Coordinates of C-alpha atoms in Angstrom, one line a residue:
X187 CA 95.3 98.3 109.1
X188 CA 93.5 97.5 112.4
X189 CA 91.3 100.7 113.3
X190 CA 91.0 103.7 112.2
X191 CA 92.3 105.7 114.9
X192 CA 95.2 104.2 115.9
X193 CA 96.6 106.8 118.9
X194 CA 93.0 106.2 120.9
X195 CA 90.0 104.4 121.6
X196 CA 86.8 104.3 124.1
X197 CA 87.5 102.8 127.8
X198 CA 85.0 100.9 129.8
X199 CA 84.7 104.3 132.4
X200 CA 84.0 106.8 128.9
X201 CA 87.3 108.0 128.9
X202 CA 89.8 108.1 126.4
X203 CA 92.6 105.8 126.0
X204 CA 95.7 106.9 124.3
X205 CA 98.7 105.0 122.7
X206 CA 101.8 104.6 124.5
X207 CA 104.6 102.1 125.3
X208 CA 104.9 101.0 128.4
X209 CA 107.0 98.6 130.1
X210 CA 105.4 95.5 132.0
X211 CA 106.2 93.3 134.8
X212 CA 105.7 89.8 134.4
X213 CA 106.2 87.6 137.4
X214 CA 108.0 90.4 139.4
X215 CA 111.2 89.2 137.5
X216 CA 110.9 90.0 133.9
X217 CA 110.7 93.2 132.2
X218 CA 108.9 93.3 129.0
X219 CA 109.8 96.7 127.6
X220 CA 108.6 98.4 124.4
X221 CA 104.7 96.9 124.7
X222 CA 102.4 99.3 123.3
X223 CA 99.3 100.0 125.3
X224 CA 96.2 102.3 125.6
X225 CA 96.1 104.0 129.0
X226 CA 92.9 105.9 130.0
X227 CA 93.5 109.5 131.8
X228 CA 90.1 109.1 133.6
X229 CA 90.5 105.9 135.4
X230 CA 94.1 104.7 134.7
X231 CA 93.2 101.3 133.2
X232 CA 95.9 100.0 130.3
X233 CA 95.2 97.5 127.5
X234 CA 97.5 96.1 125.1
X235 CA 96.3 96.8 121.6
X236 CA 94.5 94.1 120.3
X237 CA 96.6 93.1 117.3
X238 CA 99.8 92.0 119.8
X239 CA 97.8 90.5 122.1
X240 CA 98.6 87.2 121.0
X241 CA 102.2 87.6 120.1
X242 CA 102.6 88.9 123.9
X243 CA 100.5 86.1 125.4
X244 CA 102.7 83.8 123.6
X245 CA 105.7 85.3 124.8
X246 CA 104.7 84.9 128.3
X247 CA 103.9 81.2 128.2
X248 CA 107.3 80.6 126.5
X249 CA 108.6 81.9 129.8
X250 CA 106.7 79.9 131.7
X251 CA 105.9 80.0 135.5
X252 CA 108.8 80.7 137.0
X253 CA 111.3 82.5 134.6
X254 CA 114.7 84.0 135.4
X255 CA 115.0 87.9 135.9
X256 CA 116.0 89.6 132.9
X257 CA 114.8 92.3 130.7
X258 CA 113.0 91.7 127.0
X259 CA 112.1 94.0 124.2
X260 CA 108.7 93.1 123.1
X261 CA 109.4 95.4 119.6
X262 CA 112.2 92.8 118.7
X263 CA 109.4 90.5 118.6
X264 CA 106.2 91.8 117.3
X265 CA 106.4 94.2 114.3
X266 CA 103.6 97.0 115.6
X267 CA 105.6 97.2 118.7
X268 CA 108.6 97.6 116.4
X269 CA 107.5 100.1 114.1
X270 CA 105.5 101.6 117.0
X271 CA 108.8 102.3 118.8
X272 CA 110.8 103.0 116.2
X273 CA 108.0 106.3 115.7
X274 CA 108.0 107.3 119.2
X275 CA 111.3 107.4 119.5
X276 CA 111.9 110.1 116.8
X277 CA 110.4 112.6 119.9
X278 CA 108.1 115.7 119.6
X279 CA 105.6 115.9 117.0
X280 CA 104.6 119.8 116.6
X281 CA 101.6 118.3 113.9
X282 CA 100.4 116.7 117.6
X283 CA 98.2 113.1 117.5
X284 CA 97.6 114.0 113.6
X285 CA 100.7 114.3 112.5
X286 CA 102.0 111.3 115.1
X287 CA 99.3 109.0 113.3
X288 CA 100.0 110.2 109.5
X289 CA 104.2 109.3 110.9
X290 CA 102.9 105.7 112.3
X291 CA 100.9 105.1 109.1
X292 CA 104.0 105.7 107.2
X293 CA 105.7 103.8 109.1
X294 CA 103.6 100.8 108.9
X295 CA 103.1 101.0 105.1
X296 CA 107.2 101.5 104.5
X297 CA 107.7 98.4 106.9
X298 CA 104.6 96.3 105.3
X299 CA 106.4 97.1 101.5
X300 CA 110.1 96.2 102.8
X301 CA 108.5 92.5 104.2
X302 CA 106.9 91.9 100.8
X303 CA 110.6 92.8 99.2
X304 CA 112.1 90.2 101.6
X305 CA 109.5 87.8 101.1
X306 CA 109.6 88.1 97.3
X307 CA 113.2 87.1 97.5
X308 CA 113.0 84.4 99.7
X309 CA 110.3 82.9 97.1
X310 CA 112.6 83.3 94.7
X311 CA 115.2 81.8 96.5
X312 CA 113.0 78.8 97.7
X313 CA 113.8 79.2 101.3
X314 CA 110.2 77.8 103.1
X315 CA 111.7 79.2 106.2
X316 CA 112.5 82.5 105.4
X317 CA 109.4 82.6 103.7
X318 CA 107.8 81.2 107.2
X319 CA 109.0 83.7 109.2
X320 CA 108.6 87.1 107.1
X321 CA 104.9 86.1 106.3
X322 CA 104.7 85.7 110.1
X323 CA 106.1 89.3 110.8
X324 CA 104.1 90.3 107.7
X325 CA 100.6 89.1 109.3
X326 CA 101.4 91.0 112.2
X327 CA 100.7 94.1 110.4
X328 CA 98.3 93.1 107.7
X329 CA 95.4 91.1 107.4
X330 CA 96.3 89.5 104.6
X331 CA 98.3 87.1 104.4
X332 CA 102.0 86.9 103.0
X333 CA 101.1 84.5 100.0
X334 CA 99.5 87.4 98.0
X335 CA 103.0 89.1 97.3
X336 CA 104.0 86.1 95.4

């Protein structure tokens, strides 16, 4: 996994920044909904985790400059935001931030071991482009990548 402590981190200010989705704006046309961010209660500055970065920078050059209003789920793209969501939207957690991040863990392991089942059939099934796109979804939540399970 990524850090250690998934539900928070440092900011800039000294704060703490805690996990959340949130919903962004792009172009004042598009709503990305379902991005998971750190927001700092000090100063108010938000972040994007680190490990979707690049899955939501890629998403907003495929809609280019001047895209048409609409609304997109960035979970149906990017498998922390998925699994991310998924957890949060289960509600309360009376454990609080330890029992959230023990849930999220879970999660993410469950969700890691179902991709390695899919991509274990597609191998066995010889289908490159099933293959393709689970080990893509898998190196969104591992650093390994998918050619291990084999």
């Amino acid at each position: 996994m990524y850090k250690d402590y998934l539900l928070k981190t440092s900011c800039s200010c000294g704060g703490i920044m805690t996990i959340h989705m949130h919903t962004l704006i792009y172009s004042a046309k598009i709503k990305i909904k379902h991005v998971p961010v750190y927001t700092c209660g000090e100063c108010g500055r938000y972040e994007p985790l680190s490990c979707i970065k690049g899955d939501l920078g890629k998403l907003i050059h495929e809609l280019g400059e001047t895209p048409s209003k609409r609304h997109i789920s960035f979970a149906d793209r990017n498998e922390w935001a998925s699994v991310l969501n998924e957890t949060f939207a289960k509600g309360l957690f009376a454990g609080g931030m330890s029992e959230l991040e023990e849930l999220i863990r879970s999660a993410i392991q469950w969700r890691i071991d179902l991709l390695l089942d899919v991509y274990r059939l597609a191998v066995d099934l010889n289908d490159h482009k099933w293959m393709d796109e689970t080990g893509i979804r898998l190196s969104q939540l591992t650093v390994q990548p998918a050619e291990s399970a084999k």
